[in-house]
PDB file of C-alpha atoms in Angstrom:
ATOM      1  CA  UNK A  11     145.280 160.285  82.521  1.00 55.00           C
ATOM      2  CA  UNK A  12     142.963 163.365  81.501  1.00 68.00           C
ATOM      3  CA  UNK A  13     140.068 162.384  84.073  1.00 78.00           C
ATOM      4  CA  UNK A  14     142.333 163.150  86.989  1.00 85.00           C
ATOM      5  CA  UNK A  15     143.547 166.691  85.207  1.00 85.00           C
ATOM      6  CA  UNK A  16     139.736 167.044  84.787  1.00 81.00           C
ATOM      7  CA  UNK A  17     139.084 166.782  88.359  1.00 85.00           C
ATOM      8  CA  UNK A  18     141.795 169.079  89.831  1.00 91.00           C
ATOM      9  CA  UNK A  19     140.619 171.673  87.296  1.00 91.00           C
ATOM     10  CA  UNK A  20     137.098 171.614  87.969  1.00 88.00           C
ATOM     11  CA  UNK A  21     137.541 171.296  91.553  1.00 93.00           C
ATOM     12  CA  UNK A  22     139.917 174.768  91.265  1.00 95.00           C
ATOM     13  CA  UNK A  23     137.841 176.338  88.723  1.00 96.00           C
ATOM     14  CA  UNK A  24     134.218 175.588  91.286  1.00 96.00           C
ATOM     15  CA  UNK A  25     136.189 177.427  94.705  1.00 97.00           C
ATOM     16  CA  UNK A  26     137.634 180.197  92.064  1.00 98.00           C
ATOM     17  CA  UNK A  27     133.712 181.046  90.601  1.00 98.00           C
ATOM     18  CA  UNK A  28     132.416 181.316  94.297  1.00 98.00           C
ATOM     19  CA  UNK A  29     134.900 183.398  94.933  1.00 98.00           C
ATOM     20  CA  UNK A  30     134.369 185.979  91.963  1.00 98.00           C
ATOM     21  CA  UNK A  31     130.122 185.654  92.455  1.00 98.00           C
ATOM     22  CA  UNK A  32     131.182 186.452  95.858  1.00 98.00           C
ATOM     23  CA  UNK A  33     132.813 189.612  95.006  1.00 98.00           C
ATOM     24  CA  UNK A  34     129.987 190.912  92.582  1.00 98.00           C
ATOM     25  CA  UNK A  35     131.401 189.397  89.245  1.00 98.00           C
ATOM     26  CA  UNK A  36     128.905 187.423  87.036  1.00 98.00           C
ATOM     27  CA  UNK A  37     130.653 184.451  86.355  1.00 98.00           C
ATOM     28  CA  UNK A  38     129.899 182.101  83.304  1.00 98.00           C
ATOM     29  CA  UNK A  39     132.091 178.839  82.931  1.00 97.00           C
ATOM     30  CA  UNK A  40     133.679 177.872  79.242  1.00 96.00           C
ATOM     31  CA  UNK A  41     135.420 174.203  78.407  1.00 93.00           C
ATOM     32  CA  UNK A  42     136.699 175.329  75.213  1.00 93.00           C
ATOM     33  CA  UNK A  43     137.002 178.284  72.697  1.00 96.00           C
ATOM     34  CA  UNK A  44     134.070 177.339  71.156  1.00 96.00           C
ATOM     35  CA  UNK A  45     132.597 177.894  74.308  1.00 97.00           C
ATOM     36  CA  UNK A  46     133.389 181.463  74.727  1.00 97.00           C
ATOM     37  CA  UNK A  47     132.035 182.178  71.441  1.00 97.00           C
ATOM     38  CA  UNK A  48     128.706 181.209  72.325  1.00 98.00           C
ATOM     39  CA  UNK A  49     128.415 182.410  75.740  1.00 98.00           C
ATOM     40  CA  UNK A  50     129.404 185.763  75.034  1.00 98.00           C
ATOM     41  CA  UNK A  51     126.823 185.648  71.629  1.00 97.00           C
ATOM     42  CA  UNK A  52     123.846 183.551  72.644  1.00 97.00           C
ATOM     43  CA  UNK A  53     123.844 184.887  76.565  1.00 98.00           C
ATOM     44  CA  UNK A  54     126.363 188.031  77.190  1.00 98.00           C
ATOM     45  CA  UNK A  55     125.400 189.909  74.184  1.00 97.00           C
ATOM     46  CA  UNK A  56     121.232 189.320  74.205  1.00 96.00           C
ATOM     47  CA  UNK A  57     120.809 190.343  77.629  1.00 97.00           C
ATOM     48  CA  UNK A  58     123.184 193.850  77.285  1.00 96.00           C
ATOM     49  CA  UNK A  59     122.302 194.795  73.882  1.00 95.00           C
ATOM     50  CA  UNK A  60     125.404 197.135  73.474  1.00 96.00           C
ATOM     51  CA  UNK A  61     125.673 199.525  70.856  1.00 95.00           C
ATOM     52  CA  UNK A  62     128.983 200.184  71.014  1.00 97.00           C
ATOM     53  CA  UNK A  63     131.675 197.206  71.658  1.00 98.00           C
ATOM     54  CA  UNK A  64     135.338 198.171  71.837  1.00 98.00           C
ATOM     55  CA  UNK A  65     139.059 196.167  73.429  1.00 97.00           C
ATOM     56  CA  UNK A  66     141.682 196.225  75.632  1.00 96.00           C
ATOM     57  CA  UNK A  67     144.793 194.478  74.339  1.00 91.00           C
ATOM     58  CA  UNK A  68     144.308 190.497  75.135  1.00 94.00           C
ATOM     59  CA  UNK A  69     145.234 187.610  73.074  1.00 94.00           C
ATOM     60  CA  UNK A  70     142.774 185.627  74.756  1.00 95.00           C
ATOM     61  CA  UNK A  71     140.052 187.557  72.855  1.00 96.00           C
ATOM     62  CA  UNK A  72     141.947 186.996  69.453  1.00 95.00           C
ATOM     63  CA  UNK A  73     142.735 183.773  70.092  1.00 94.00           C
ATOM     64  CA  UNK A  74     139.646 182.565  70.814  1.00 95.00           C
ATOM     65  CA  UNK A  75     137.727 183.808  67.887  1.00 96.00           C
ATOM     66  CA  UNK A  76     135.892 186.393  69.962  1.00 97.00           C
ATOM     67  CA  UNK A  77     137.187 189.486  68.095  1.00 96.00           C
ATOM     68  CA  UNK A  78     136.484 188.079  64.867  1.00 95.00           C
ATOM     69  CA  UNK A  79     133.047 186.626  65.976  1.00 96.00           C
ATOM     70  CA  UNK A  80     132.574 190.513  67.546  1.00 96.00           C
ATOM     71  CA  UNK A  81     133.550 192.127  64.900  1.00 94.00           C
ATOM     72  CA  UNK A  82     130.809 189.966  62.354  1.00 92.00           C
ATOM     73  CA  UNK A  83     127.673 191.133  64.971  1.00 93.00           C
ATOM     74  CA  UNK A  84     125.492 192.995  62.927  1.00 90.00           C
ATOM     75  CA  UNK A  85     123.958 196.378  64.177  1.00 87.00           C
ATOM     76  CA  UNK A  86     126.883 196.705  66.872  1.00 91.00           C
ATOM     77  CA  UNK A  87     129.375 199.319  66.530  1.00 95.00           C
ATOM     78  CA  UNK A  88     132.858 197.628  66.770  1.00 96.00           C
ATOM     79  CA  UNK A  89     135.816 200.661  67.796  1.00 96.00           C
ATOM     80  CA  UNK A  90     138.523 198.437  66.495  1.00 95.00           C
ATOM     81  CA  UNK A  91     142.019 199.506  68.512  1.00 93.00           C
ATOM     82  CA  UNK A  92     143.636 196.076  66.501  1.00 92.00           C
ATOM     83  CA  UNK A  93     143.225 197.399  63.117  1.00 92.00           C
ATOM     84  CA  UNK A  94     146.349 197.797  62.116  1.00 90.00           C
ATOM     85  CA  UNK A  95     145.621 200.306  59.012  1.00 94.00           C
ATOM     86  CA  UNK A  96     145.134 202.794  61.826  1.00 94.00           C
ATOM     87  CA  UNK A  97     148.099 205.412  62.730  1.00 95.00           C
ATOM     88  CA  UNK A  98     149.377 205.549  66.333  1.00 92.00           C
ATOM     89  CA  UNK A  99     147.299 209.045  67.056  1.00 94.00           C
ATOM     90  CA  UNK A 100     144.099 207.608  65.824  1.00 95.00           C
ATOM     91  CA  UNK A 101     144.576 204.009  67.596  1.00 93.00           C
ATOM     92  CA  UNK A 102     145.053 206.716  71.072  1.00 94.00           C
ATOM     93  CA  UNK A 103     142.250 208.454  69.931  1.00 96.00           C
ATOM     94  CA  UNK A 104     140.060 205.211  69.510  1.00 95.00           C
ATOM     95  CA  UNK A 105     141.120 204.103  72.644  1.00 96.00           C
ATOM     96  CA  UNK A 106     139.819 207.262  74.468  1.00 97.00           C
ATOM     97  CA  UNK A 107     136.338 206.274  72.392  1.00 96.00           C
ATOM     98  CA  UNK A 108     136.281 203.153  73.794  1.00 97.00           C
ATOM     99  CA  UNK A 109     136.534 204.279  77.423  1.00 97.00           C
ATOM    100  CA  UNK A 110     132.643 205.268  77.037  1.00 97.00           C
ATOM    101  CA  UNK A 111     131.622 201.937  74.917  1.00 98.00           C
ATOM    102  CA  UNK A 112     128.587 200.033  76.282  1.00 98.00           C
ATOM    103  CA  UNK A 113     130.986 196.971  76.342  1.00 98.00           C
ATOM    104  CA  UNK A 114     134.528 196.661  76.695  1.00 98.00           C
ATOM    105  CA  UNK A 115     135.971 193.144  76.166  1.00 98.00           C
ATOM    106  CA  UNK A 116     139.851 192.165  77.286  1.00 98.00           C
ATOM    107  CA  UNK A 117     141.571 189.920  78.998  1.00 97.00           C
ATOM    108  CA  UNK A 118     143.346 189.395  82.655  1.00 98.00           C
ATOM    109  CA  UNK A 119     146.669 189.507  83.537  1.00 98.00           C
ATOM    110  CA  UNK A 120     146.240 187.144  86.368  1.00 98.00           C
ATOM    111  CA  UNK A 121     143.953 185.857  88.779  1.00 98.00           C
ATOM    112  CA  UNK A 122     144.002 185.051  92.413  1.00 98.00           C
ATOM    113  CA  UNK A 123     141.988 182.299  94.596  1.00 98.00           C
ATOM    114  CA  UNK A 124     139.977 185.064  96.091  1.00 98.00           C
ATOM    115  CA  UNK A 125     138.922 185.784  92.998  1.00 98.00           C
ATOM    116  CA  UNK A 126     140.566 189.611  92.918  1.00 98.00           C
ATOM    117  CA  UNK A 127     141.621 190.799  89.013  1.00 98.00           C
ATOM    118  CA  UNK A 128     145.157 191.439  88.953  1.00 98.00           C
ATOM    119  CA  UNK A 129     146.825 193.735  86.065  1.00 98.00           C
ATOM    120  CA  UNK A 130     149.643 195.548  85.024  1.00 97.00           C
ATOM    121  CA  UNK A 131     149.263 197.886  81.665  1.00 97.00           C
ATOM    122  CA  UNK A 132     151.653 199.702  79.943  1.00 96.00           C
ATOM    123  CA  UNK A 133     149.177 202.845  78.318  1.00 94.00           C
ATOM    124  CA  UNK A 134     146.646 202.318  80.914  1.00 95.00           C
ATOM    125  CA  UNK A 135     143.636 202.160  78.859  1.00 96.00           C
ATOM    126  CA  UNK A 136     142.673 198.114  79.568  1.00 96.00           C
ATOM    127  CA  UNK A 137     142.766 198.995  83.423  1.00 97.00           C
ATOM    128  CA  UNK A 138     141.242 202.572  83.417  1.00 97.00           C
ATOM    129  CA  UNK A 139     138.702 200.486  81.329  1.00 98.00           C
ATOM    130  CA  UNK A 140     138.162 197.753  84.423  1.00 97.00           C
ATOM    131  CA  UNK A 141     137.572 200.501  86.469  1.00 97.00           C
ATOM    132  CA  UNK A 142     135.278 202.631  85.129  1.00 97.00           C
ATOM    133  CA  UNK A 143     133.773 204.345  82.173  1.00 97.00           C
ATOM    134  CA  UNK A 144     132.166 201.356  79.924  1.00 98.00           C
ATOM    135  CA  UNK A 145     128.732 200.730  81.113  1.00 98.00           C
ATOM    136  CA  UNK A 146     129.892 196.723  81.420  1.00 98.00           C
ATOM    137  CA  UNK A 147     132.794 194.568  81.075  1.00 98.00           C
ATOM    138  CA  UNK A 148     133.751 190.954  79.599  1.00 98.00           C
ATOM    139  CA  UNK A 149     137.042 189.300  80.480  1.00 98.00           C
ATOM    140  CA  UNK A 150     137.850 186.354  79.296  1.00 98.00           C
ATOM    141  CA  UNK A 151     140.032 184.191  81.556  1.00 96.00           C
ATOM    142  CA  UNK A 152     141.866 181.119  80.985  1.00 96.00           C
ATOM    143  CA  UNK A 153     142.797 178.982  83.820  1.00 96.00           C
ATOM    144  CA  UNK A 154     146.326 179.168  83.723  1.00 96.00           C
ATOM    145  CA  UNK A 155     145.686 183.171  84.979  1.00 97.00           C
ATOM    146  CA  UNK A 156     145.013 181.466  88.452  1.00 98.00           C
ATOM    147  CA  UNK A 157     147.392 182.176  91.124  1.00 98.00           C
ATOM    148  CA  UNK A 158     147.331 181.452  94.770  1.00 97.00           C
ATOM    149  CA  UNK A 159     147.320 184.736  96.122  1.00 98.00           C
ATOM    150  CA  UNK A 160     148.446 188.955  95.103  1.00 98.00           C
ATOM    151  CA  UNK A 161     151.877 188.408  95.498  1.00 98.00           C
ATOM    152  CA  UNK A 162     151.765 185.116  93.306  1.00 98.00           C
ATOM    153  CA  UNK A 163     149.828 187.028  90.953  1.00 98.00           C
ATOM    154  CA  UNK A 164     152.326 189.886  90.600  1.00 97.00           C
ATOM    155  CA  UNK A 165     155.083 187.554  90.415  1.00 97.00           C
ATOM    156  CA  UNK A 166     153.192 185.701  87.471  1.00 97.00           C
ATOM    157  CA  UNK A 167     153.047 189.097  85.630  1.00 97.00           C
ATOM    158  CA  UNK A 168     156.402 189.810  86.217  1.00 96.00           C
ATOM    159  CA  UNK A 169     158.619 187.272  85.442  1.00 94.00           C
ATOM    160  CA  UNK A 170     155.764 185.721  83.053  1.00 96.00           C
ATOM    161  CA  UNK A 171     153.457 187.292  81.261  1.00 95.00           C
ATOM    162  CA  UNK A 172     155.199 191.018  80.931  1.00 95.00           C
ATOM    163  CA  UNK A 173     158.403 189.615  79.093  1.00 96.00           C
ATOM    164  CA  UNK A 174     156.412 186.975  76.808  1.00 96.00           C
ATOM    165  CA  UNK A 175     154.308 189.808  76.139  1.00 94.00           C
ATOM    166  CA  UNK A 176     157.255 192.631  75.574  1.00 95.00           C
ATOM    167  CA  UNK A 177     158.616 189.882  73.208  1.00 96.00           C
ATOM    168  CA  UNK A 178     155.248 189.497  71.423  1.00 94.00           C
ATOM    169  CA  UNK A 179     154.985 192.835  70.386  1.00 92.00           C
ATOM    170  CA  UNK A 180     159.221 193.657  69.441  1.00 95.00           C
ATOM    171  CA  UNK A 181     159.822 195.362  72.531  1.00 96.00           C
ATOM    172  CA  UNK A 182     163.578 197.045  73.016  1.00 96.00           C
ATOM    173  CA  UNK A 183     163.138 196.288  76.888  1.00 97.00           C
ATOM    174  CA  UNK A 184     165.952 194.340  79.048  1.00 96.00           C
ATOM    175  CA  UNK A 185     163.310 190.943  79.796  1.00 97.00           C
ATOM    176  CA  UNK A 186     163.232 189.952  76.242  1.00 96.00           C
ATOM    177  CA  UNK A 187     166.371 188.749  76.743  1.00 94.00           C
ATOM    178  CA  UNK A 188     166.496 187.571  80.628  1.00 95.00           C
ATOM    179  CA  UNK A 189     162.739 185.968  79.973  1.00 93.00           C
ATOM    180  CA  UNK A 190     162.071 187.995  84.089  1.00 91.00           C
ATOM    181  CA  UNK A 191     161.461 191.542  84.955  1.00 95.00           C
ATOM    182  CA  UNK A 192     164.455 194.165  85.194  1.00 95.00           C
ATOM    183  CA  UNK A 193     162.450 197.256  86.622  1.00 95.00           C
ATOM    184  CA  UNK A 194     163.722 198.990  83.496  1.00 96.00           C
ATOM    185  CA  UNK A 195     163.520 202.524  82.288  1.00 96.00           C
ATOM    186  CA  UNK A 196     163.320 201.631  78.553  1.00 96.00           C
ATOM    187  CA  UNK A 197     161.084 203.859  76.546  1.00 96.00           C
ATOM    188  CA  UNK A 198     159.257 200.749  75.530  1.00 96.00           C
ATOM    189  CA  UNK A 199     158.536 199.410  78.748  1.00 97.00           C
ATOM    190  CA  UNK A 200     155.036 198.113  79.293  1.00 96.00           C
ATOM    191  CA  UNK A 201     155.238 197.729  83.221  1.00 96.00           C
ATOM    192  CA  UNK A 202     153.565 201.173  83.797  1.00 97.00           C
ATOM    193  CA  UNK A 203     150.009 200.725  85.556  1.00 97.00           C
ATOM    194  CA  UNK A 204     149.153 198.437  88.195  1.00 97.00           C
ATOM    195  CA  UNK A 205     145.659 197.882  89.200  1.00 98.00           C
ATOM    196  CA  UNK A 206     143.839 195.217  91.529  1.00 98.00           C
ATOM    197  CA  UNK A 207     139.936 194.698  91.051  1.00 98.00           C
ATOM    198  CA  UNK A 208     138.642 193.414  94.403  1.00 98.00           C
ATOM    199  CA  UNK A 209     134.884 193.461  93.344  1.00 98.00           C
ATOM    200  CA  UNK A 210     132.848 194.442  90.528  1.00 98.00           C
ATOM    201  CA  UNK A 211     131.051 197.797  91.246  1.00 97.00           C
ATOM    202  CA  UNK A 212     128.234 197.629  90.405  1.00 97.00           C
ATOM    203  CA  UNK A 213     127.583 194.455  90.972  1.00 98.00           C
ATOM    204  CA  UNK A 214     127.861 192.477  87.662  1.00 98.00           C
ATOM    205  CA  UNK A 215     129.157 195.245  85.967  1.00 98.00           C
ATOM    206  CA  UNK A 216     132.280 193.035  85.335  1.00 98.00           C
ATOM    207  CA  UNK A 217     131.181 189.485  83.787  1.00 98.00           C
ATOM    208  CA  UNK A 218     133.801 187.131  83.326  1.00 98.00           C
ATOM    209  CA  UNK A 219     134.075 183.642  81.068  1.00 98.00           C
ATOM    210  CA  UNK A 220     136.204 181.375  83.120  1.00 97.00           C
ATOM    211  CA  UNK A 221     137.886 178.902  80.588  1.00 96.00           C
ATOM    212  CA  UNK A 222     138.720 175.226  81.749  1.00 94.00           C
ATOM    213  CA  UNK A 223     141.977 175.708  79.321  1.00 93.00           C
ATOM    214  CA  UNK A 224     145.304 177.750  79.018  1.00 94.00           C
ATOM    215  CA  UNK A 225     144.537 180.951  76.833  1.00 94.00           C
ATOM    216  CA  UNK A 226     146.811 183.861  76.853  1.00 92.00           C
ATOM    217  CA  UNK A 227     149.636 184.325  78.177  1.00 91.00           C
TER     218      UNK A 227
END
C-alpha cells in the first residue's frame, strides 16, 4: 500500500522543486526528520557559515529537532525568541535582533504548485523576515503545506492552520471553538500580516528543505 503513496508523493514533490528552483529558491529534498537535521548541518550550514542564527515561530523547526540540533552548533550565535525565561519586551526586542541575523530559520504557512510561499503572521516578524533583512533564509516545509494554487493556499491557512495554531498557543479568538476563520477583532488574533513570496531575491537567498512527510501544521 505505501509504494503507491510513495509514488504520488514523489511525483508531486519532483513538479513542486522545479517549480521553486524556477523561482530562485535553492531547493534540497528531505524523507524524514532525520533528514532535515543533516541537510541543514552537513550542507546548509558549511557553505553559509552564519554567525548569527535566529527563528520565526514554526513547529516544523521544533519538531524536527532542528532548534535543538541549532541551538548545540558550536561557535554560532543562537538569538533564541522560544526561550521561554524571556519577558514579552525582551522576546520583541530579540525578535528585532534577529531581523539582521545571517540566518533566519522558520517554517511556511502553505505552499502552492507554482512553488510561491504563502503566509499569514500575527506580529509580523516571520514574514518581514522572508522578505528582507537576514542575509539568508531556511524554511523547512512539509508536504502537507502543498496546495493547488493562492486561493487554496489561503483557504488552508484559514480554516486550517490559523485556528489549530490559535488553539496551540491558548488563544481567546472565536476559531478555537468553530475549528474555521471568523475575521475576528479579538485582541489575540493572529490573522494580521499576509505576505506571498513569488521568488527568492536574490536568487538563493531563500533555501528551502522540502520534506516527503506531514510536519507542522
Amino acid at each position: 500500500m505505501r509504494e503507491p503513496i510513495d509514488k504520488y508523493w514523489s511525483r508531486r514533490l519532483d513538479d513542486v522543486s522545479e517549480a521553486l528552483e524556477d523561482n530562485g529558491f535553492d531547493v534540497f529534498r528531505a524523507e524524514g526528520e532525520e533528514d532535515v537535521r543533516r541537510i541543514a548541518l552537513s550542507e546548509i550550514l558549511p557553505a553559509l557559515s552564519p554567525r548569527t542564527v535566529s527563528f520565526g515561530g514554526s513547529t516544523s523547526v521544533v519538531s524536527s529537532g532542528l532548534y535543538q540540533a541549532l541551538k548545540d552548533v558550536p561557535g554560532c550565535d543562537v538569538l533564541d525568541v522560544f526561550d521561554k525565561t524571556l519577558s514579552e519586551p525582551d522576546k520583541l526586542e530579540l525578535r528585532r535582533r534577529a531581523l539582521t541575523c545571517d540566518l533566519f530559520v522558520t517554517g511556511t504557512n502553505a505552499l502552492t504548485e507554482a512553488g510561491q510561499l504563502v503566509n499569514l503572521d500575527m506580529i509580523g516578524n516571520r514574514v518581514a523576515a522572508l522578505a528582507f533583512g537576514p542575509r539568508n533564509v531556511l524554511v523547512v516545509l512539509g508536504r502537507n503545506k502543498l496546495a493547488a494554487d493562492l486561493p487554496a493556499a489561503m483557504r488552508r491557512i484559514k480554516d486550517y492552520a490559523a485556528p489549530v495554531n490559535a488553539s496551540r498557543l491558548a488563544k481567546k479568538t472565536p476559531c478555537v471553538k468553530t475549528s474555521r476563520c471568523m475575521d475576528c477583532n479579538s485582541p489575540d488574533r493572529i490573522c494580521n500580516v499576509w505576505t506571498i513570496t513569488e521568488k527568492s531575491f536574490p536568487k538563493g537567498r531563500i533555501k528551502v528543505i522540502l520534506v516527503n512527510q506531514d510536519l507542522g501544521f
